[in-house]
Short mmCIF file of C-alpha atoms and ligand atoms in Angstrom, two decimals:
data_model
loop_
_atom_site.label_atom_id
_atom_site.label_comp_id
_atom_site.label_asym_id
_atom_site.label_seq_id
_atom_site.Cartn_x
_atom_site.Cartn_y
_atom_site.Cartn_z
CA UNK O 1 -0.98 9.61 -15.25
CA UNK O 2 2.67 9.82 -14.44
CA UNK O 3 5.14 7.50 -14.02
CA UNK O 4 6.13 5.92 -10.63
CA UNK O 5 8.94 3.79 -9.25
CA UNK O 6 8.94 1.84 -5.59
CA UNK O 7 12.00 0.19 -4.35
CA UNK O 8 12.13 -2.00 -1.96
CA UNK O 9 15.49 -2.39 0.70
CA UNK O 10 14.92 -5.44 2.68
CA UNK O 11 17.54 -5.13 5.31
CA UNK O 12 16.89 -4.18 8.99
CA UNK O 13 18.90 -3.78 12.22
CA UNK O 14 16.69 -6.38 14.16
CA UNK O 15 13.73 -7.85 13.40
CA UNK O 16 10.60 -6.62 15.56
CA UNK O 17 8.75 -9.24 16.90
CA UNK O 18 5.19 -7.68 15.42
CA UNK O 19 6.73 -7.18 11.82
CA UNK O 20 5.19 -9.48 8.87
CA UNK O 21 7.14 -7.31 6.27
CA UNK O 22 9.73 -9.05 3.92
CA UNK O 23 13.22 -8.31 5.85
CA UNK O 24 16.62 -9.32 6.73
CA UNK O 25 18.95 -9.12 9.59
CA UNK O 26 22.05 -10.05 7.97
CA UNK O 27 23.64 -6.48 5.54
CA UNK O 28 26.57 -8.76 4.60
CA UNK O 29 25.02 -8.56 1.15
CA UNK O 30 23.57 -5.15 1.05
CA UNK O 31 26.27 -3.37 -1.09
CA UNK O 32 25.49 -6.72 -4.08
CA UNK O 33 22.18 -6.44 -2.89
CA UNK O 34 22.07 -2.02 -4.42
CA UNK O 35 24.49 -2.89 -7.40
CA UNK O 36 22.03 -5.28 -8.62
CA UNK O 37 19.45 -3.16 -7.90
CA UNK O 38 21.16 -0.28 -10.40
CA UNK O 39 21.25 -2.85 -13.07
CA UNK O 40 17.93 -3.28 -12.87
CA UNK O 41 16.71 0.39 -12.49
CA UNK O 42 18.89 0.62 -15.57
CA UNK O 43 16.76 -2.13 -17.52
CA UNK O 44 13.96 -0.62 -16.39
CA UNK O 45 14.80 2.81 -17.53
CA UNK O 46 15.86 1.07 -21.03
CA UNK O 47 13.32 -1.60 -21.78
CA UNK O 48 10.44 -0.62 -19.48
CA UNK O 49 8.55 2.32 -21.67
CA UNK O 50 7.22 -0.15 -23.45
CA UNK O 51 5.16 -1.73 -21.11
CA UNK O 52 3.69 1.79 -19.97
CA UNK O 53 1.66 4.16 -21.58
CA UNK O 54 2.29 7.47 -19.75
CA UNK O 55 4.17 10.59 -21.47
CA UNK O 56 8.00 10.89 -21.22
CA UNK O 57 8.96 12.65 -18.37
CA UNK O 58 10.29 11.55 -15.11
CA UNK O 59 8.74 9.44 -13.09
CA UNK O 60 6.54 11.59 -10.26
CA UNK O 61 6.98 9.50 -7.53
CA UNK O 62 9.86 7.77 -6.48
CA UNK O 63 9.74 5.48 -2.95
CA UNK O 64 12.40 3.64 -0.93
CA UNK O 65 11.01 1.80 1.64
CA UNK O 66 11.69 -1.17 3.46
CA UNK O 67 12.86 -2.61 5.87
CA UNK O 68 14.69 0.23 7.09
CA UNK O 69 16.53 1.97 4.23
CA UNK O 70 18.30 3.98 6.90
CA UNK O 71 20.56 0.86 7.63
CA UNK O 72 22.57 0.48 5.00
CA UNK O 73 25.08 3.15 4.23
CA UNK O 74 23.60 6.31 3.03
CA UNK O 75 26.06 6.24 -0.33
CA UNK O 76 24.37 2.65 -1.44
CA UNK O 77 20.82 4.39 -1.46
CA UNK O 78 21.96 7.80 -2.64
CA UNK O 79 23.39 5.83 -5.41
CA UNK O 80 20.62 3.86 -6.75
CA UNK O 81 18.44 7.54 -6.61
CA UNK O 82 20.77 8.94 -8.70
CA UNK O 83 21.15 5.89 -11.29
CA UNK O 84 17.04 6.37 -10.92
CA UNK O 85 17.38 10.22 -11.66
CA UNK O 86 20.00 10.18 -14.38
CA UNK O 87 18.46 6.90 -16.10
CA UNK O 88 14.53 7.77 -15.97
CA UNK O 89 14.92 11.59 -15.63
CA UNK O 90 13.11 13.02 -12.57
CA UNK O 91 10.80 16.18 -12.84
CA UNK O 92 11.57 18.81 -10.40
CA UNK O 93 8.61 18.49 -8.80
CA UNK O 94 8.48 14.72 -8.43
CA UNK O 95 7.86 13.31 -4.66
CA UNK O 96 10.78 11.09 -3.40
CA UNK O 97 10.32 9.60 -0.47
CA UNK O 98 12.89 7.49 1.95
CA UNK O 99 11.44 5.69 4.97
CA UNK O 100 14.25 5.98 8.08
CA UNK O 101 14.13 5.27 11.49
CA UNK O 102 14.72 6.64 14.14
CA UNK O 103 17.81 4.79 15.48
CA UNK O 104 19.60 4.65 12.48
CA UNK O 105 19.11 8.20 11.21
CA UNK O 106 21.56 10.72 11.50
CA UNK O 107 21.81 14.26 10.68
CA UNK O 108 25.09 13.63 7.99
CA UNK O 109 22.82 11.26 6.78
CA UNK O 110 19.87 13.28 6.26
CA UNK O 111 22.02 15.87 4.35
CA UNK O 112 23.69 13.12 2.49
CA UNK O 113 19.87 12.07 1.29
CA UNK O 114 18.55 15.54 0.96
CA UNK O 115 21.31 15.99 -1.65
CA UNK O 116 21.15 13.22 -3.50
CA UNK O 117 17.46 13.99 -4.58
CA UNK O 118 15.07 12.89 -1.73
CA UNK O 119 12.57 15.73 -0.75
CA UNK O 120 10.28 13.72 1.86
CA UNK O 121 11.24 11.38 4.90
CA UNK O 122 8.75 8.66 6.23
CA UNK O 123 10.02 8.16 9.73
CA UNK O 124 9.00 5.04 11.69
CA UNK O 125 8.48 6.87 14.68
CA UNK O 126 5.34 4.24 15.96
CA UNK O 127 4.93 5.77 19.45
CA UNK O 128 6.70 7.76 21.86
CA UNK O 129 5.85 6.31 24.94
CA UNK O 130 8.88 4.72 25.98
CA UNK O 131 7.06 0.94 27.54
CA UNK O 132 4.85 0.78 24.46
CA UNK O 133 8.32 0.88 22.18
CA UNK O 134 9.83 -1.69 24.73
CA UNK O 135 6.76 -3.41 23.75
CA UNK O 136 7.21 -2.95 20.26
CA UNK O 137 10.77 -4.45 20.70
CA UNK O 138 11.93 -1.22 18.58
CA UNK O 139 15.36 0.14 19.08
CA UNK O 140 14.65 3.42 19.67
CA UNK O 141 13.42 5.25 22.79
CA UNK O 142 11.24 8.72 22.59
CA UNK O 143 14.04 10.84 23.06
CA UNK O 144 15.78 8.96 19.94
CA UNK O 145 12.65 9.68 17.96
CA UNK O 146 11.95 13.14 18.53
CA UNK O 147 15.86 13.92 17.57
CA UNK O 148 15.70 12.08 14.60
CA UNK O 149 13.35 14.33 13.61
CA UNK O 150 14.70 17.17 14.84
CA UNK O 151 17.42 16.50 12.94
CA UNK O 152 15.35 15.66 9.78
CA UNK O 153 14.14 19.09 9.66
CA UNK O 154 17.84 20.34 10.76
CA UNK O 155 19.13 19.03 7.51
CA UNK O 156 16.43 20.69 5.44
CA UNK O 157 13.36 18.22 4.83
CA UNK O 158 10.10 20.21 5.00
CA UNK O 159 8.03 17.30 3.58
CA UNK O 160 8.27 14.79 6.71
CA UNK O 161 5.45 11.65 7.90
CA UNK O 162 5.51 9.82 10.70
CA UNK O 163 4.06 6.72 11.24
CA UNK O 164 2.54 5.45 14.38
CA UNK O 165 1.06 2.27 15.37
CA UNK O 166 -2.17 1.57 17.48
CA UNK O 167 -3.99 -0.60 19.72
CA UNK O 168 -0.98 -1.50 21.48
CA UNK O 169 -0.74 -3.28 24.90
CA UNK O 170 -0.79 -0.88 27.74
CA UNK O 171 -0.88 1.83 25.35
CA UNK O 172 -3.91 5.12 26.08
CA UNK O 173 -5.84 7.41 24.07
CA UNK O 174 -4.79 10.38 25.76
CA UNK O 175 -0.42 8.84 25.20
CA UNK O 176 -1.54 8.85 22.08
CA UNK O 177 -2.78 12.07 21.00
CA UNK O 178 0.03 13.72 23.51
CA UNK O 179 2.39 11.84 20.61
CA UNK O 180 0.73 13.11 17.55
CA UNK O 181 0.58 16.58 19.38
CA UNK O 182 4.47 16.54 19.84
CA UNK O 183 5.34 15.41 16.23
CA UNK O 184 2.76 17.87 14.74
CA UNK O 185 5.44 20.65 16.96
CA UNK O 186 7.99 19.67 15.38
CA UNK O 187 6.48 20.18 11.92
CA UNK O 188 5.53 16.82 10.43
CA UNK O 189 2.79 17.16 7.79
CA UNK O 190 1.91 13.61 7.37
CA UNK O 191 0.78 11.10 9.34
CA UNK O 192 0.16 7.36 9.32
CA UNK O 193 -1.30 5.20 11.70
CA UNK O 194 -1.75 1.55 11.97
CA UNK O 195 -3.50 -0.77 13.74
CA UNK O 196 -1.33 -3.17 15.47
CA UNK O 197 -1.76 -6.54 13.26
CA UNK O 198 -1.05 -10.01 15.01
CA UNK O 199 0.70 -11.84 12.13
CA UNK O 200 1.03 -15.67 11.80
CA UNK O 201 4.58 -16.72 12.01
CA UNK O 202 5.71 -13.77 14.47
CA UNK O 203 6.77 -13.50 18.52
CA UNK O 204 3.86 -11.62 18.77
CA UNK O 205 1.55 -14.57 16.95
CA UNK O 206 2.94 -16.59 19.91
CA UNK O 207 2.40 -14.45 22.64
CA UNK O 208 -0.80 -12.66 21.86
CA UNK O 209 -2.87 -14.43 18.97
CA UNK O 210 -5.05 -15.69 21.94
CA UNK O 211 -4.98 -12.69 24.56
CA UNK O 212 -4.80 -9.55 22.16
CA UNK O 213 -8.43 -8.88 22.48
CA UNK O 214 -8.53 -9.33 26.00
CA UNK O 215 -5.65 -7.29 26.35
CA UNK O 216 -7.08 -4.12 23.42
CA UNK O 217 -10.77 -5.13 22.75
CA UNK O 218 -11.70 -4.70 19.38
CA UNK O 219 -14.19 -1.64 20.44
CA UNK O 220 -11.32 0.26 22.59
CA UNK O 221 -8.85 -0.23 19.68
CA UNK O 222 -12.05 0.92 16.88
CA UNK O 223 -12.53 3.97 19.81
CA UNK O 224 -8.86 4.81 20.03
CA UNK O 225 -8.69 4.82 16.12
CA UNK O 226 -11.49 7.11 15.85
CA UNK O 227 -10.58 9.18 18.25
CA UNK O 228 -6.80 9.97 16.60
CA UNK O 229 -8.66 10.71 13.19
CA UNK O 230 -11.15 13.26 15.02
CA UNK O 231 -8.04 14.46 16.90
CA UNK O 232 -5.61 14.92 13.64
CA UNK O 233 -9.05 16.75 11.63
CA UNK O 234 -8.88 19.14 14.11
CA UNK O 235 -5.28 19.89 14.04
CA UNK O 236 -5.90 20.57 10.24
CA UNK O 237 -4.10 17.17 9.23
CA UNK O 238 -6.82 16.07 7.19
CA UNK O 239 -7.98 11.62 7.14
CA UNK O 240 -7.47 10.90 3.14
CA UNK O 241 -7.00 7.42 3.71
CA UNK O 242 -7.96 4.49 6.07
CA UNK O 243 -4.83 4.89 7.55
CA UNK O 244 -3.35 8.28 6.61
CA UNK O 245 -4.01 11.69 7.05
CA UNK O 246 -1.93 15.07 6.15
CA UNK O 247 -2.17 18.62 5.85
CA UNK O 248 -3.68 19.94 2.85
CA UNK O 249 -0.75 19.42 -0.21
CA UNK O 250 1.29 17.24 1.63
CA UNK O 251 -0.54 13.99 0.93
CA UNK O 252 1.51 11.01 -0.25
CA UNK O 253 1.42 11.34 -3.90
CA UNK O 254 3.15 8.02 -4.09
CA UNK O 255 0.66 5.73 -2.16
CA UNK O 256 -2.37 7.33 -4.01
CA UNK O 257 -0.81 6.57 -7.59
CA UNK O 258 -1.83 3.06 -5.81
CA UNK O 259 -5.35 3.88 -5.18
CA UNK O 260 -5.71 5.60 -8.47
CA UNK O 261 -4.93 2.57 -10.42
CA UNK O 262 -1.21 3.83 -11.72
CA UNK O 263 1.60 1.94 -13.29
CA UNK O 264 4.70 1.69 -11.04
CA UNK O 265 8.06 0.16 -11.68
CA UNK O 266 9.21 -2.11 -8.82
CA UNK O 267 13.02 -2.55 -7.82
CA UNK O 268 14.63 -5.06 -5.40
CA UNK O 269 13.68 -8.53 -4.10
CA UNK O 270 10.10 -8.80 -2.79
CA UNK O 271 9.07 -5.50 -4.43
CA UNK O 272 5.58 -5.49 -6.26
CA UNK O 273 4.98 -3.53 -9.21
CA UNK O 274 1.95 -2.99 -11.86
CA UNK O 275 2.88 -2.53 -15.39
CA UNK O 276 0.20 -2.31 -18.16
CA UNK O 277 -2.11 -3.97 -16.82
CA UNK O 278 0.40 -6.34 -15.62
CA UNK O 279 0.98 -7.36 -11.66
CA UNK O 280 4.10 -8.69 -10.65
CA UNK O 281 6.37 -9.22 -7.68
CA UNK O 282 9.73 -10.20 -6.83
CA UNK O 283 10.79 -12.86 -5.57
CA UNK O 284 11.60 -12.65 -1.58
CA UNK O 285 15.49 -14.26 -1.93
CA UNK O 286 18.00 -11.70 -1.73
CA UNK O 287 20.51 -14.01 -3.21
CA UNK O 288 18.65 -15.08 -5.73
CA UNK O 289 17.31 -11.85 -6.47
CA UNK O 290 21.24 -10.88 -6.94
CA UNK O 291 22.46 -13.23 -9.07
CA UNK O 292 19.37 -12.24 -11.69
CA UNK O 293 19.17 -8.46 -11.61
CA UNK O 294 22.94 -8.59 -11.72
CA UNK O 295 22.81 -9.80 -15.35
CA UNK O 296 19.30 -8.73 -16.36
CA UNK O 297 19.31 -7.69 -20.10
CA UNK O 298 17.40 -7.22 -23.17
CA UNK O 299 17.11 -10.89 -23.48
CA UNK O 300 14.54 -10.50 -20.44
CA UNK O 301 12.22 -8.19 -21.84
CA UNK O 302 10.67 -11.40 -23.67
CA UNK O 303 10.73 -13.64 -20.54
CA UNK O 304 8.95 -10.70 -18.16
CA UNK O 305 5.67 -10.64 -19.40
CA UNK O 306 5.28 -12.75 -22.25
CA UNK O 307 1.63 -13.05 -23.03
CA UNK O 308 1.56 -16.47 -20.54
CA UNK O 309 3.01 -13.98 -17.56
CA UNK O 310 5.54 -16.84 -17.06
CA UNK O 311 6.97 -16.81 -13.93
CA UNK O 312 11.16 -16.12 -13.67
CA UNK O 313 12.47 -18.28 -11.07
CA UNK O 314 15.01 -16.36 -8.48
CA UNK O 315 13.38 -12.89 -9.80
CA UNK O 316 9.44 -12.84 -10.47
CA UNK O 317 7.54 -15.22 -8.28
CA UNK O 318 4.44 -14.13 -9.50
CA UNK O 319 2.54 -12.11 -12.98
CA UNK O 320 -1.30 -11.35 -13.07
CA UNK O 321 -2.19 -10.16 -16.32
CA UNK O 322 -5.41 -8.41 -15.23
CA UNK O 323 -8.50 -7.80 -17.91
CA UNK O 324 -10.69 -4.86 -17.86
CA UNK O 325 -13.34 -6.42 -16.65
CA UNK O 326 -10.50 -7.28 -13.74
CA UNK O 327 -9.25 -3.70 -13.16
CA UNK O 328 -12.98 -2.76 -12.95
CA UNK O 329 -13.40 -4.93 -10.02
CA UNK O 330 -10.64 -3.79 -8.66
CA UNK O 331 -11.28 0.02 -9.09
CA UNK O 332 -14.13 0.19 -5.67
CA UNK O 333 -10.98 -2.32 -3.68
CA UNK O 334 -8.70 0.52 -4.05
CA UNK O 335 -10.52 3.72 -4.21
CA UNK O 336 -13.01 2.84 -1.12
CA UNK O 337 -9.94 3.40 1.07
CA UNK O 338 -9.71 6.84 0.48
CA UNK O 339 -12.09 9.23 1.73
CA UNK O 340 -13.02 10.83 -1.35
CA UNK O 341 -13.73 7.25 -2.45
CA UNK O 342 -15.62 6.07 -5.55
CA UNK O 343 -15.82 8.58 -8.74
CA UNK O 344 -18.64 7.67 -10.56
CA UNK O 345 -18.07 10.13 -13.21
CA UNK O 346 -13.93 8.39 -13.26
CA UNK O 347 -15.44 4.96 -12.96
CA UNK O 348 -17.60 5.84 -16.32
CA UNK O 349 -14.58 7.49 -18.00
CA UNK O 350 -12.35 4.35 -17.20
CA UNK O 351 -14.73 1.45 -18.29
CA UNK O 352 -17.92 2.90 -19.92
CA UNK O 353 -20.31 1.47 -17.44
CA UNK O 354 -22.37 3.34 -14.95
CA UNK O 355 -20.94 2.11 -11.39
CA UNK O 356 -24.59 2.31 -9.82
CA UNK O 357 -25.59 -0.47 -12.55
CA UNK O 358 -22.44 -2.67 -12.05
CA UNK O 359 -22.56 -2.75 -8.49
CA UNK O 360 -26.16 -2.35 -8.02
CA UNK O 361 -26.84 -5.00 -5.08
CA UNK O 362 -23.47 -4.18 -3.24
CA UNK O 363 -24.26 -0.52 -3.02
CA UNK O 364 -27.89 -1.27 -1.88
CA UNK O 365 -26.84 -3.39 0.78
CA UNK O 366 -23.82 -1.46 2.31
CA UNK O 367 -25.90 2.22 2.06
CA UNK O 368 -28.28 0.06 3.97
CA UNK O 369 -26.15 -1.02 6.18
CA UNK O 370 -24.75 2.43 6.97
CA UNK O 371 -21.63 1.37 5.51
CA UNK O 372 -21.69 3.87 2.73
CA UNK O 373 -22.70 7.12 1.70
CA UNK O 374 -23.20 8.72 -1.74
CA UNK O 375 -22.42 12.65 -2.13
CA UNK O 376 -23.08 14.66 -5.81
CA UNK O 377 -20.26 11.48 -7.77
CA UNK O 378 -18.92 10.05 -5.03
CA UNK O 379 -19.51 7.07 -2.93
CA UNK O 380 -17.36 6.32 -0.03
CA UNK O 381 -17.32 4.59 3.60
CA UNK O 382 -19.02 5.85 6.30
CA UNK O 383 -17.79 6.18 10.20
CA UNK O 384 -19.17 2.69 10.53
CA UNK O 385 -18.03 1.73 7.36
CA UNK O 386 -14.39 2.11 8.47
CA UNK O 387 -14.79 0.24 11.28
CA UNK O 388 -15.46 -2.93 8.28
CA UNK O 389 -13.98 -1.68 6.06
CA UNK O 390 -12.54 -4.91 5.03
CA UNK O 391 -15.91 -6.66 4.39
CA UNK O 392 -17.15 -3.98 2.51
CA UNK O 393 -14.73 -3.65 -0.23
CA UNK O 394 -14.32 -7.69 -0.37
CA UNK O 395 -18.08 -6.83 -1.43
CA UNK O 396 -17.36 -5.40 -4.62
CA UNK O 397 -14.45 -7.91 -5.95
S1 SF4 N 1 11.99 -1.87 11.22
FE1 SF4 N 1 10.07 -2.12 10.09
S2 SF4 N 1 10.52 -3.59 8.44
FE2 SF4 N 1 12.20 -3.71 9.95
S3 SF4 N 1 11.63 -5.39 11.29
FE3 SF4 N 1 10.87 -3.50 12.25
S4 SF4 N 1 8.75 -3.26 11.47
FE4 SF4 N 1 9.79 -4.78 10.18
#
């Protein structure tokens, strides 16, 4: 189990009217904002081995993403990767990923990140049908997004995603597999698509929380999502996740250290992490989160997770100190969204139980259902299953 670091940058160019995501408009504070965010890569680097078991080398995984990292000026993120590199020590053939976009990505830039350490882009490509990004209220256009990457691979990325979003108003099956046929062209080898999610407190909570299903009906959008995974297994870019799918090897490395149960450091306001058994996130307040991480020192290490998991007002909002018994309920959550799914064999390993006898009544019920499926160790979701995916791992919690 290796060691892995997310950070979060919470600024954006404009806010899209779909987007739940913690982000800001306003990058008046975004150079405090990264200098904090050293400091506390630095304590981190210093204090945080002890609340990890792994082995000492660099972390695998490291992952900026946002918000739109691409915003800021490329020298404010380049910096923090190299405080992260020269503090923690990266392995050679750790996975560090930056998520961009489109309309702030340039090619300087993508050298600029290339050679500061970064070796895979995440680019919020989303669609590229023109009305269904005006719909999407993003700020690029198809033309913008096909550069970008184009310029992605220019600079020297091989290891590039693109994520795409689905069930869309006015948006078509056949748009969308014409998109994921012209990004697999250009040589992206990772692929991420999400349903489009109505979220309370949004523009698009107002305008479509009562029409969205007349507009996408839940069957077209369960048809259309379906069809993209049949589509993308026949391209060779393999489903290993509800939502993702990649060519062989190029799999995110970084989101699975979240299905397999790893520690990971978190960095920046609103940023979750998992130490030791320990869940935590940052408080959402960029200011706040400032004026803490700014002076963060070994005085701290008491304060973040003392055995009461004590909030830290301005920095951690919340700490979950999770039991075994906890992180075995938690183990079917996580691994049921990827396709290989449950290990019964792991599950034993991890908590010297036999899964079948834990979760006796749960599996009986979904394998009844046609929800799930057992194969030689491993128990995972079916076609249908997907389709509640939801309800069924709620099941096992
Ligand atoms: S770019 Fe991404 S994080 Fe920023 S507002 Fe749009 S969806 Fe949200």
């Amino acid at each position: 189990m290796g060691r892995h670091i997310y950070v979060h940058n919470p600024f954006c160019v404009r806010k899209c009217p779909y987007c739940g995501f913690f982000s800001v408009t306003d990058r008046s504070l975004a150079e405090k904002y990264y200098e904090a965010a050293v400091k506390e890569a630095l304590f981190w680097s210093e204090y945080g081995k002890s609340f990890i078991h792994t082995d000492d080398k660099g972390p695998d995984t490291v992952y900026f993403g946002g918000g739109t990292p691409s915003c800021v000026p490329e020298k404010l993120v380049c910096g923090l990767l190299e405080t992260i590199a020269g503090s923690f020590g990266i392995g050679k053939d750790s996975e560090i990923t930056l998520e961009v976009n489109p309309a702030s990505f340039t090619p300087e830039k993508g050298k600029a990140y290339l050679s500061s350490g970064f070796n895979r882009l995440s680019m919020g490509v989303q669609s590229l049908d023109d009305s269904v990004l005006k719909t999407l209220g993003r700020l690029h256009d198809s033309k913008g997004a096909l550069k970008a990457l184009d310029a992605a691979f220019e600079a020297g990325f091989a290891n590039v995603s693109a994520d795409f979003i689905t069930g869309v108003p006015g948006q078509d099956l056949e748009g969308v597999l014409n998109d994921l046929q012209k990004v697999l062209d250009k040589g992206v080898k990772h692929i991420s698509t999400y349903s489009l999610m109505i979220e309370e407190d949004t523009p698009f909570y107002d305008k479509y929380s009562n029409t969205i299903e007349d507009l996408v009906s839940p069957d077209a959008e369960r048809g259309m999502y379906h069809e993209v995974r049949r589509f993308l297994q026949g391209k060779g870019v393999i489903p290993y996740e509800i939502s993702n799918s990649a060519v062989p090897g190029f799999e995110s490395r970084h989101n699975t250290s979240y299905w397999d149960g790893c520690d990971y450091y978190a960095i920046g306001a609103g940023a979750h992490g998992f130490l030791n058994s320990v869940r935590f996130g940052h408080d959402e307040d960029i200011v706040s989160y400032i004026s803490f991480a700014s002076n963060i020192n070994k005085d701290d290490v008491g304060k973040i997770f003392s055995p009461e998991c004590m909030n830290i007002d301005g920095f951690i909002y919340f700490e979950e100190r999770l039991t075994l018994e906890d992180r075995m309920r938690e183990y079917p959550f996580l691994k049921l969204r990827t396709s290989k799914g449950i290990d019964t064999a792991e599950f034993k390993q991890r908590f010297g139980r036999d899964f079948e006898e834990v979760y006796k009544e749960e599996l009986r019920s979904n394998i009844e259902k046609g929800y799930l499926k057992s194969e030689g160790q491993n128990i995972f979701l079916t076609k249908s299953g997907l389709d509640f995916a939801n309800l069924v791992m709620e099941d096992f919690l």
